[in-house]
PDB file of C-alpha atoms in Angstrom:
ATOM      1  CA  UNK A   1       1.548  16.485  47.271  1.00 55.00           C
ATOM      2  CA  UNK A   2       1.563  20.168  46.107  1.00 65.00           C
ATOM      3  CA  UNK A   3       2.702  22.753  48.777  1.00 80.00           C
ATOM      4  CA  UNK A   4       0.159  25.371  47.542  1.00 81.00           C
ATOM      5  CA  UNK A   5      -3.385  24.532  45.917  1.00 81.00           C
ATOM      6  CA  UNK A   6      -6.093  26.749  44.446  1.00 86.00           C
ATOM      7  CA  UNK A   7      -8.976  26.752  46.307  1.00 82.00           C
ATOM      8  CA  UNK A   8     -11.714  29.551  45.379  1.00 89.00           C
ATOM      9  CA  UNK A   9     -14.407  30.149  48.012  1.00 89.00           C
ATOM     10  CA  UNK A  10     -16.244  32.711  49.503  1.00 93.00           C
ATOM     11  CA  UNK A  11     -16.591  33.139  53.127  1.00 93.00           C
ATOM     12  CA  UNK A  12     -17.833  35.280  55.845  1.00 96.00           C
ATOM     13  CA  UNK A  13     -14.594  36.508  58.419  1.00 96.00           C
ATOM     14  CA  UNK A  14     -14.895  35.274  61.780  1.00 94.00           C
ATOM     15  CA  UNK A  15     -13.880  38.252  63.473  1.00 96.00           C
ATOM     16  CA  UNK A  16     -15.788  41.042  61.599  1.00 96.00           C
ATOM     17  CA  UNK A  17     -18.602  39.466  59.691  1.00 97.00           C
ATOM     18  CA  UNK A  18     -17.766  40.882  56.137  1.00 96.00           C
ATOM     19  CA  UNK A  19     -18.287  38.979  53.425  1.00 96.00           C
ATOM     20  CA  UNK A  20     -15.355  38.101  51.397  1.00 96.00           C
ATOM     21  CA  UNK A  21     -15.386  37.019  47.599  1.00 94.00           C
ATOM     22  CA  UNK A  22     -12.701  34.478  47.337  1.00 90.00           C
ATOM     23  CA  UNK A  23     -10.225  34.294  44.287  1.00 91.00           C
ATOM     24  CA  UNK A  24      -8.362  31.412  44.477  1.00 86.00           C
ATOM     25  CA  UNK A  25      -5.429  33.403  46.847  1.00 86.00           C
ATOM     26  CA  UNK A  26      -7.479  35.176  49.612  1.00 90.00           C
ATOM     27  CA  UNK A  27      -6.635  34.297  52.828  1.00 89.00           C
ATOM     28  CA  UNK A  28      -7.798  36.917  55.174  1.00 94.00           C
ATOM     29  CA  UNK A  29     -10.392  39.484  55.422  1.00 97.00           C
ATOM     30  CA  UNK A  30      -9.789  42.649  53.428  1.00 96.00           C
ATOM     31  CA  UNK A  31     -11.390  44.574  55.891  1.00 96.00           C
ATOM     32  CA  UNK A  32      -9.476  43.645  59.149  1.00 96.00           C
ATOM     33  CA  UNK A  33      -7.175  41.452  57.864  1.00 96.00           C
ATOM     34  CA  UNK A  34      -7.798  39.029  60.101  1.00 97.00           C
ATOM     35  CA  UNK A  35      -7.570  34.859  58.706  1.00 94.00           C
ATOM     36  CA  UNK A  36      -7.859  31.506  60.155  1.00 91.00           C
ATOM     37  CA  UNK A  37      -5.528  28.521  60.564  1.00 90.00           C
ATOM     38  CA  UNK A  38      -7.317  26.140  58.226  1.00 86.00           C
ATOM     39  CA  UNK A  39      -4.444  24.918  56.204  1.00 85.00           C
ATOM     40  CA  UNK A  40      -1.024  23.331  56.876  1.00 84.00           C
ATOM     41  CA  UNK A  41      -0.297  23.996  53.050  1.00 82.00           C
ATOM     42  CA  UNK A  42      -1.703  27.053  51.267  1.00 82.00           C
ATOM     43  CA  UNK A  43      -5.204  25.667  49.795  1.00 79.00           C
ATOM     44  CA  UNK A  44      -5.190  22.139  51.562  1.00 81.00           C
ATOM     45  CA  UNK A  45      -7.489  22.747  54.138  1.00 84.00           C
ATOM     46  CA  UNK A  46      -6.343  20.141  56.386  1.00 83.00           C
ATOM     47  CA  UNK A  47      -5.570  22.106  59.921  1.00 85.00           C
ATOM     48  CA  UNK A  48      -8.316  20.597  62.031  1.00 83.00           C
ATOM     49  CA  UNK A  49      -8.160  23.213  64.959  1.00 81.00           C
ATOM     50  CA  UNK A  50      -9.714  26.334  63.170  1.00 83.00           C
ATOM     51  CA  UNK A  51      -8.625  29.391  64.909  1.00 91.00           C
ATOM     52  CA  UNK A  52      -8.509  32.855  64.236  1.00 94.00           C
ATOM     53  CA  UNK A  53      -5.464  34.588  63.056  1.00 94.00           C
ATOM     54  CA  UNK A  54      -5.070  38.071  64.288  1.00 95.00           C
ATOM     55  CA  UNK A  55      -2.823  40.106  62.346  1.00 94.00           C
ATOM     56  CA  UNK A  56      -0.016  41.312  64.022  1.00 91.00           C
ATOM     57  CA  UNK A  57       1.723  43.615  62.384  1.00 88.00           C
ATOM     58  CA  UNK A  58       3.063  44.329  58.637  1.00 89.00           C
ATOM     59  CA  UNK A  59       6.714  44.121  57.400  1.00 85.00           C
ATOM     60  CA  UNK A  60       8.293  44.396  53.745  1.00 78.00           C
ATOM     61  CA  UNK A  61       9.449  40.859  52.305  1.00 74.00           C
ATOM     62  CA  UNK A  62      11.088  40.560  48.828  1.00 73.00           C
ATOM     63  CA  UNK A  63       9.899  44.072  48.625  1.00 79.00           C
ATOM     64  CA  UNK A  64       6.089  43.255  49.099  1.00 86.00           C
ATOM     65  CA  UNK A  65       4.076  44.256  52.504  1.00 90.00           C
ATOM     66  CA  UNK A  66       3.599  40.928  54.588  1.00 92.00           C
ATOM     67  CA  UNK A  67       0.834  40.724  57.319  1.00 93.00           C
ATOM     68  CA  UNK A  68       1.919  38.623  60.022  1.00 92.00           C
ATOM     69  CA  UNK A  69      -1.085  36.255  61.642  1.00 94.00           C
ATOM     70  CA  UNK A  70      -0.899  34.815  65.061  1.00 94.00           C
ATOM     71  CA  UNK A  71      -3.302  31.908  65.711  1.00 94.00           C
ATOM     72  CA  UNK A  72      -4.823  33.136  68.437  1.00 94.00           C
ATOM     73  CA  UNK A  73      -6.047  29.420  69.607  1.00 92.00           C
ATOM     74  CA  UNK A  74      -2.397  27.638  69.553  1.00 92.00           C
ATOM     75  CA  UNK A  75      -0.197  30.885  68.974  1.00 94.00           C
ATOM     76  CA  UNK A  76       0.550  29.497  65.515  1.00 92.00           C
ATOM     77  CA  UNK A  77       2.186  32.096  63.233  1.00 93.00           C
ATOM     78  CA  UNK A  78       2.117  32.758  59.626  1.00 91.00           C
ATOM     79  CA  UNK A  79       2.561  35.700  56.929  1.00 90.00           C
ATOM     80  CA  UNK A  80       0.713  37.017  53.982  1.00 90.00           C
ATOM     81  CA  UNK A  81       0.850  39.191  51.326  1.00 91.00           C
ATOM     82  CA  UNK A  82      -1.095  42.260  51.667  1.00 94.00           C
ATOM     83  CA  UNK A  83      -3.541  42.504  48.936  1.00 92.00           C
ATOM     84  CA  UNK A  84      -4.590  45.466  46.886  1.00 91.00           C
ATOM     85  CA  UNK A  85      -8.042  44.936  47.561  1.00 93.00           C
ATOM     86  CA  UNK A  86      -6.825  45.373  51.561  1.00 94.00           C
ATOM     87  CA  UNK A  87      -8.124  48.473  53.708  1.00 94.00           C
ATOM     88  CA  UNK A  88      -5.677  50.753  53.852  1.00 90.00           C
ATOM     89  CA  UNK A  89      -6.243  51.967  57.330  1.00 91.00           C
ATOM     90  CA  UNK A  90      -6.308  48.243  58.524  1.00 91.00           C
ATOM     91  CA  UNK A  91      -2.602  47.660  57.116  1.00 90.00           C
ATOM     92  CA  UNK A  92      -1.444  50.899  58.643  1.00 87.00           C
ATOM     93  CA  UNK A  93      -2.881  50.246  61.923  1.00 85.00           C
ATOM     94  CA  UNK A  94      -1.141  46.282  61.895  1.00 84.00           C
ATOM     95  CA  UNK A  95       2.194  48.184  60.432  1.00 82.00           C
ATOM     96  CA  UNK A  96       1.772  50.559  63.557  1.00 76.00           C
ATOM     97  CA  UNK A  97       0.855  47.356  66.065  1.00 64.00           C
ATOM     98  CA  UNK A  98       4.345  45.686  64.466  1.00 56.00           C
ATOM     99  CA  UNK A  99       6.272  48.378  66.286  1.00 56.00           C
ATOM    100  CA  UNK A 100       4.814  49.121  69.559  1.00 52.00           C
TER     101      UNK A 100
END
């Protein structure tokens, strides 16, 4: 089985209610950056418990900014990329949350 699948869909973020236009790599809300633990690959959509993913702070990886997401249902964590199509302010307050 592939460790990271295409999947292109739209969806509406649990935590903010923005509509997001998926492209195949979106994985969180570019408005609060928030996401949810629906896959145990990228794309597979095979996590059954569903929770949110609060992003909890931002960190530079193979130079490229990295959300971090904590399930906030089973403590679960994963990173991201941050996007370009990202709010700014969002990233800056999750990079400023990463330090406290």
């Amino acid at each position: 089985m592939k460790k990271f699948q295409i999947k292109i869909e739209d969806f509406v973020c649990k935590n903010c209610g923005t509509g997001v236009k998926g492209d195949g790599y979106t994985n969180h809300c570019p408005k609060c950056l928030w996401s949810r633990y629906v896959d145990v690959n990228p794309g597979d959509r095979e996590e059954k418990r569903g929770g949110t993913m609060k992003p909890t702070g931002i960190f530079l990886e193979s130079a490229e900014n990295t959300i971090v997401h904590i399930c906030v249902k089973c403590g679960f964590e994963r990173s991201n990329k941050v996007r370009t199509a990202d709010d700014f302010n969002a990233v800056i307050k999750a990079s400023a949350r990463f330090y406290e």
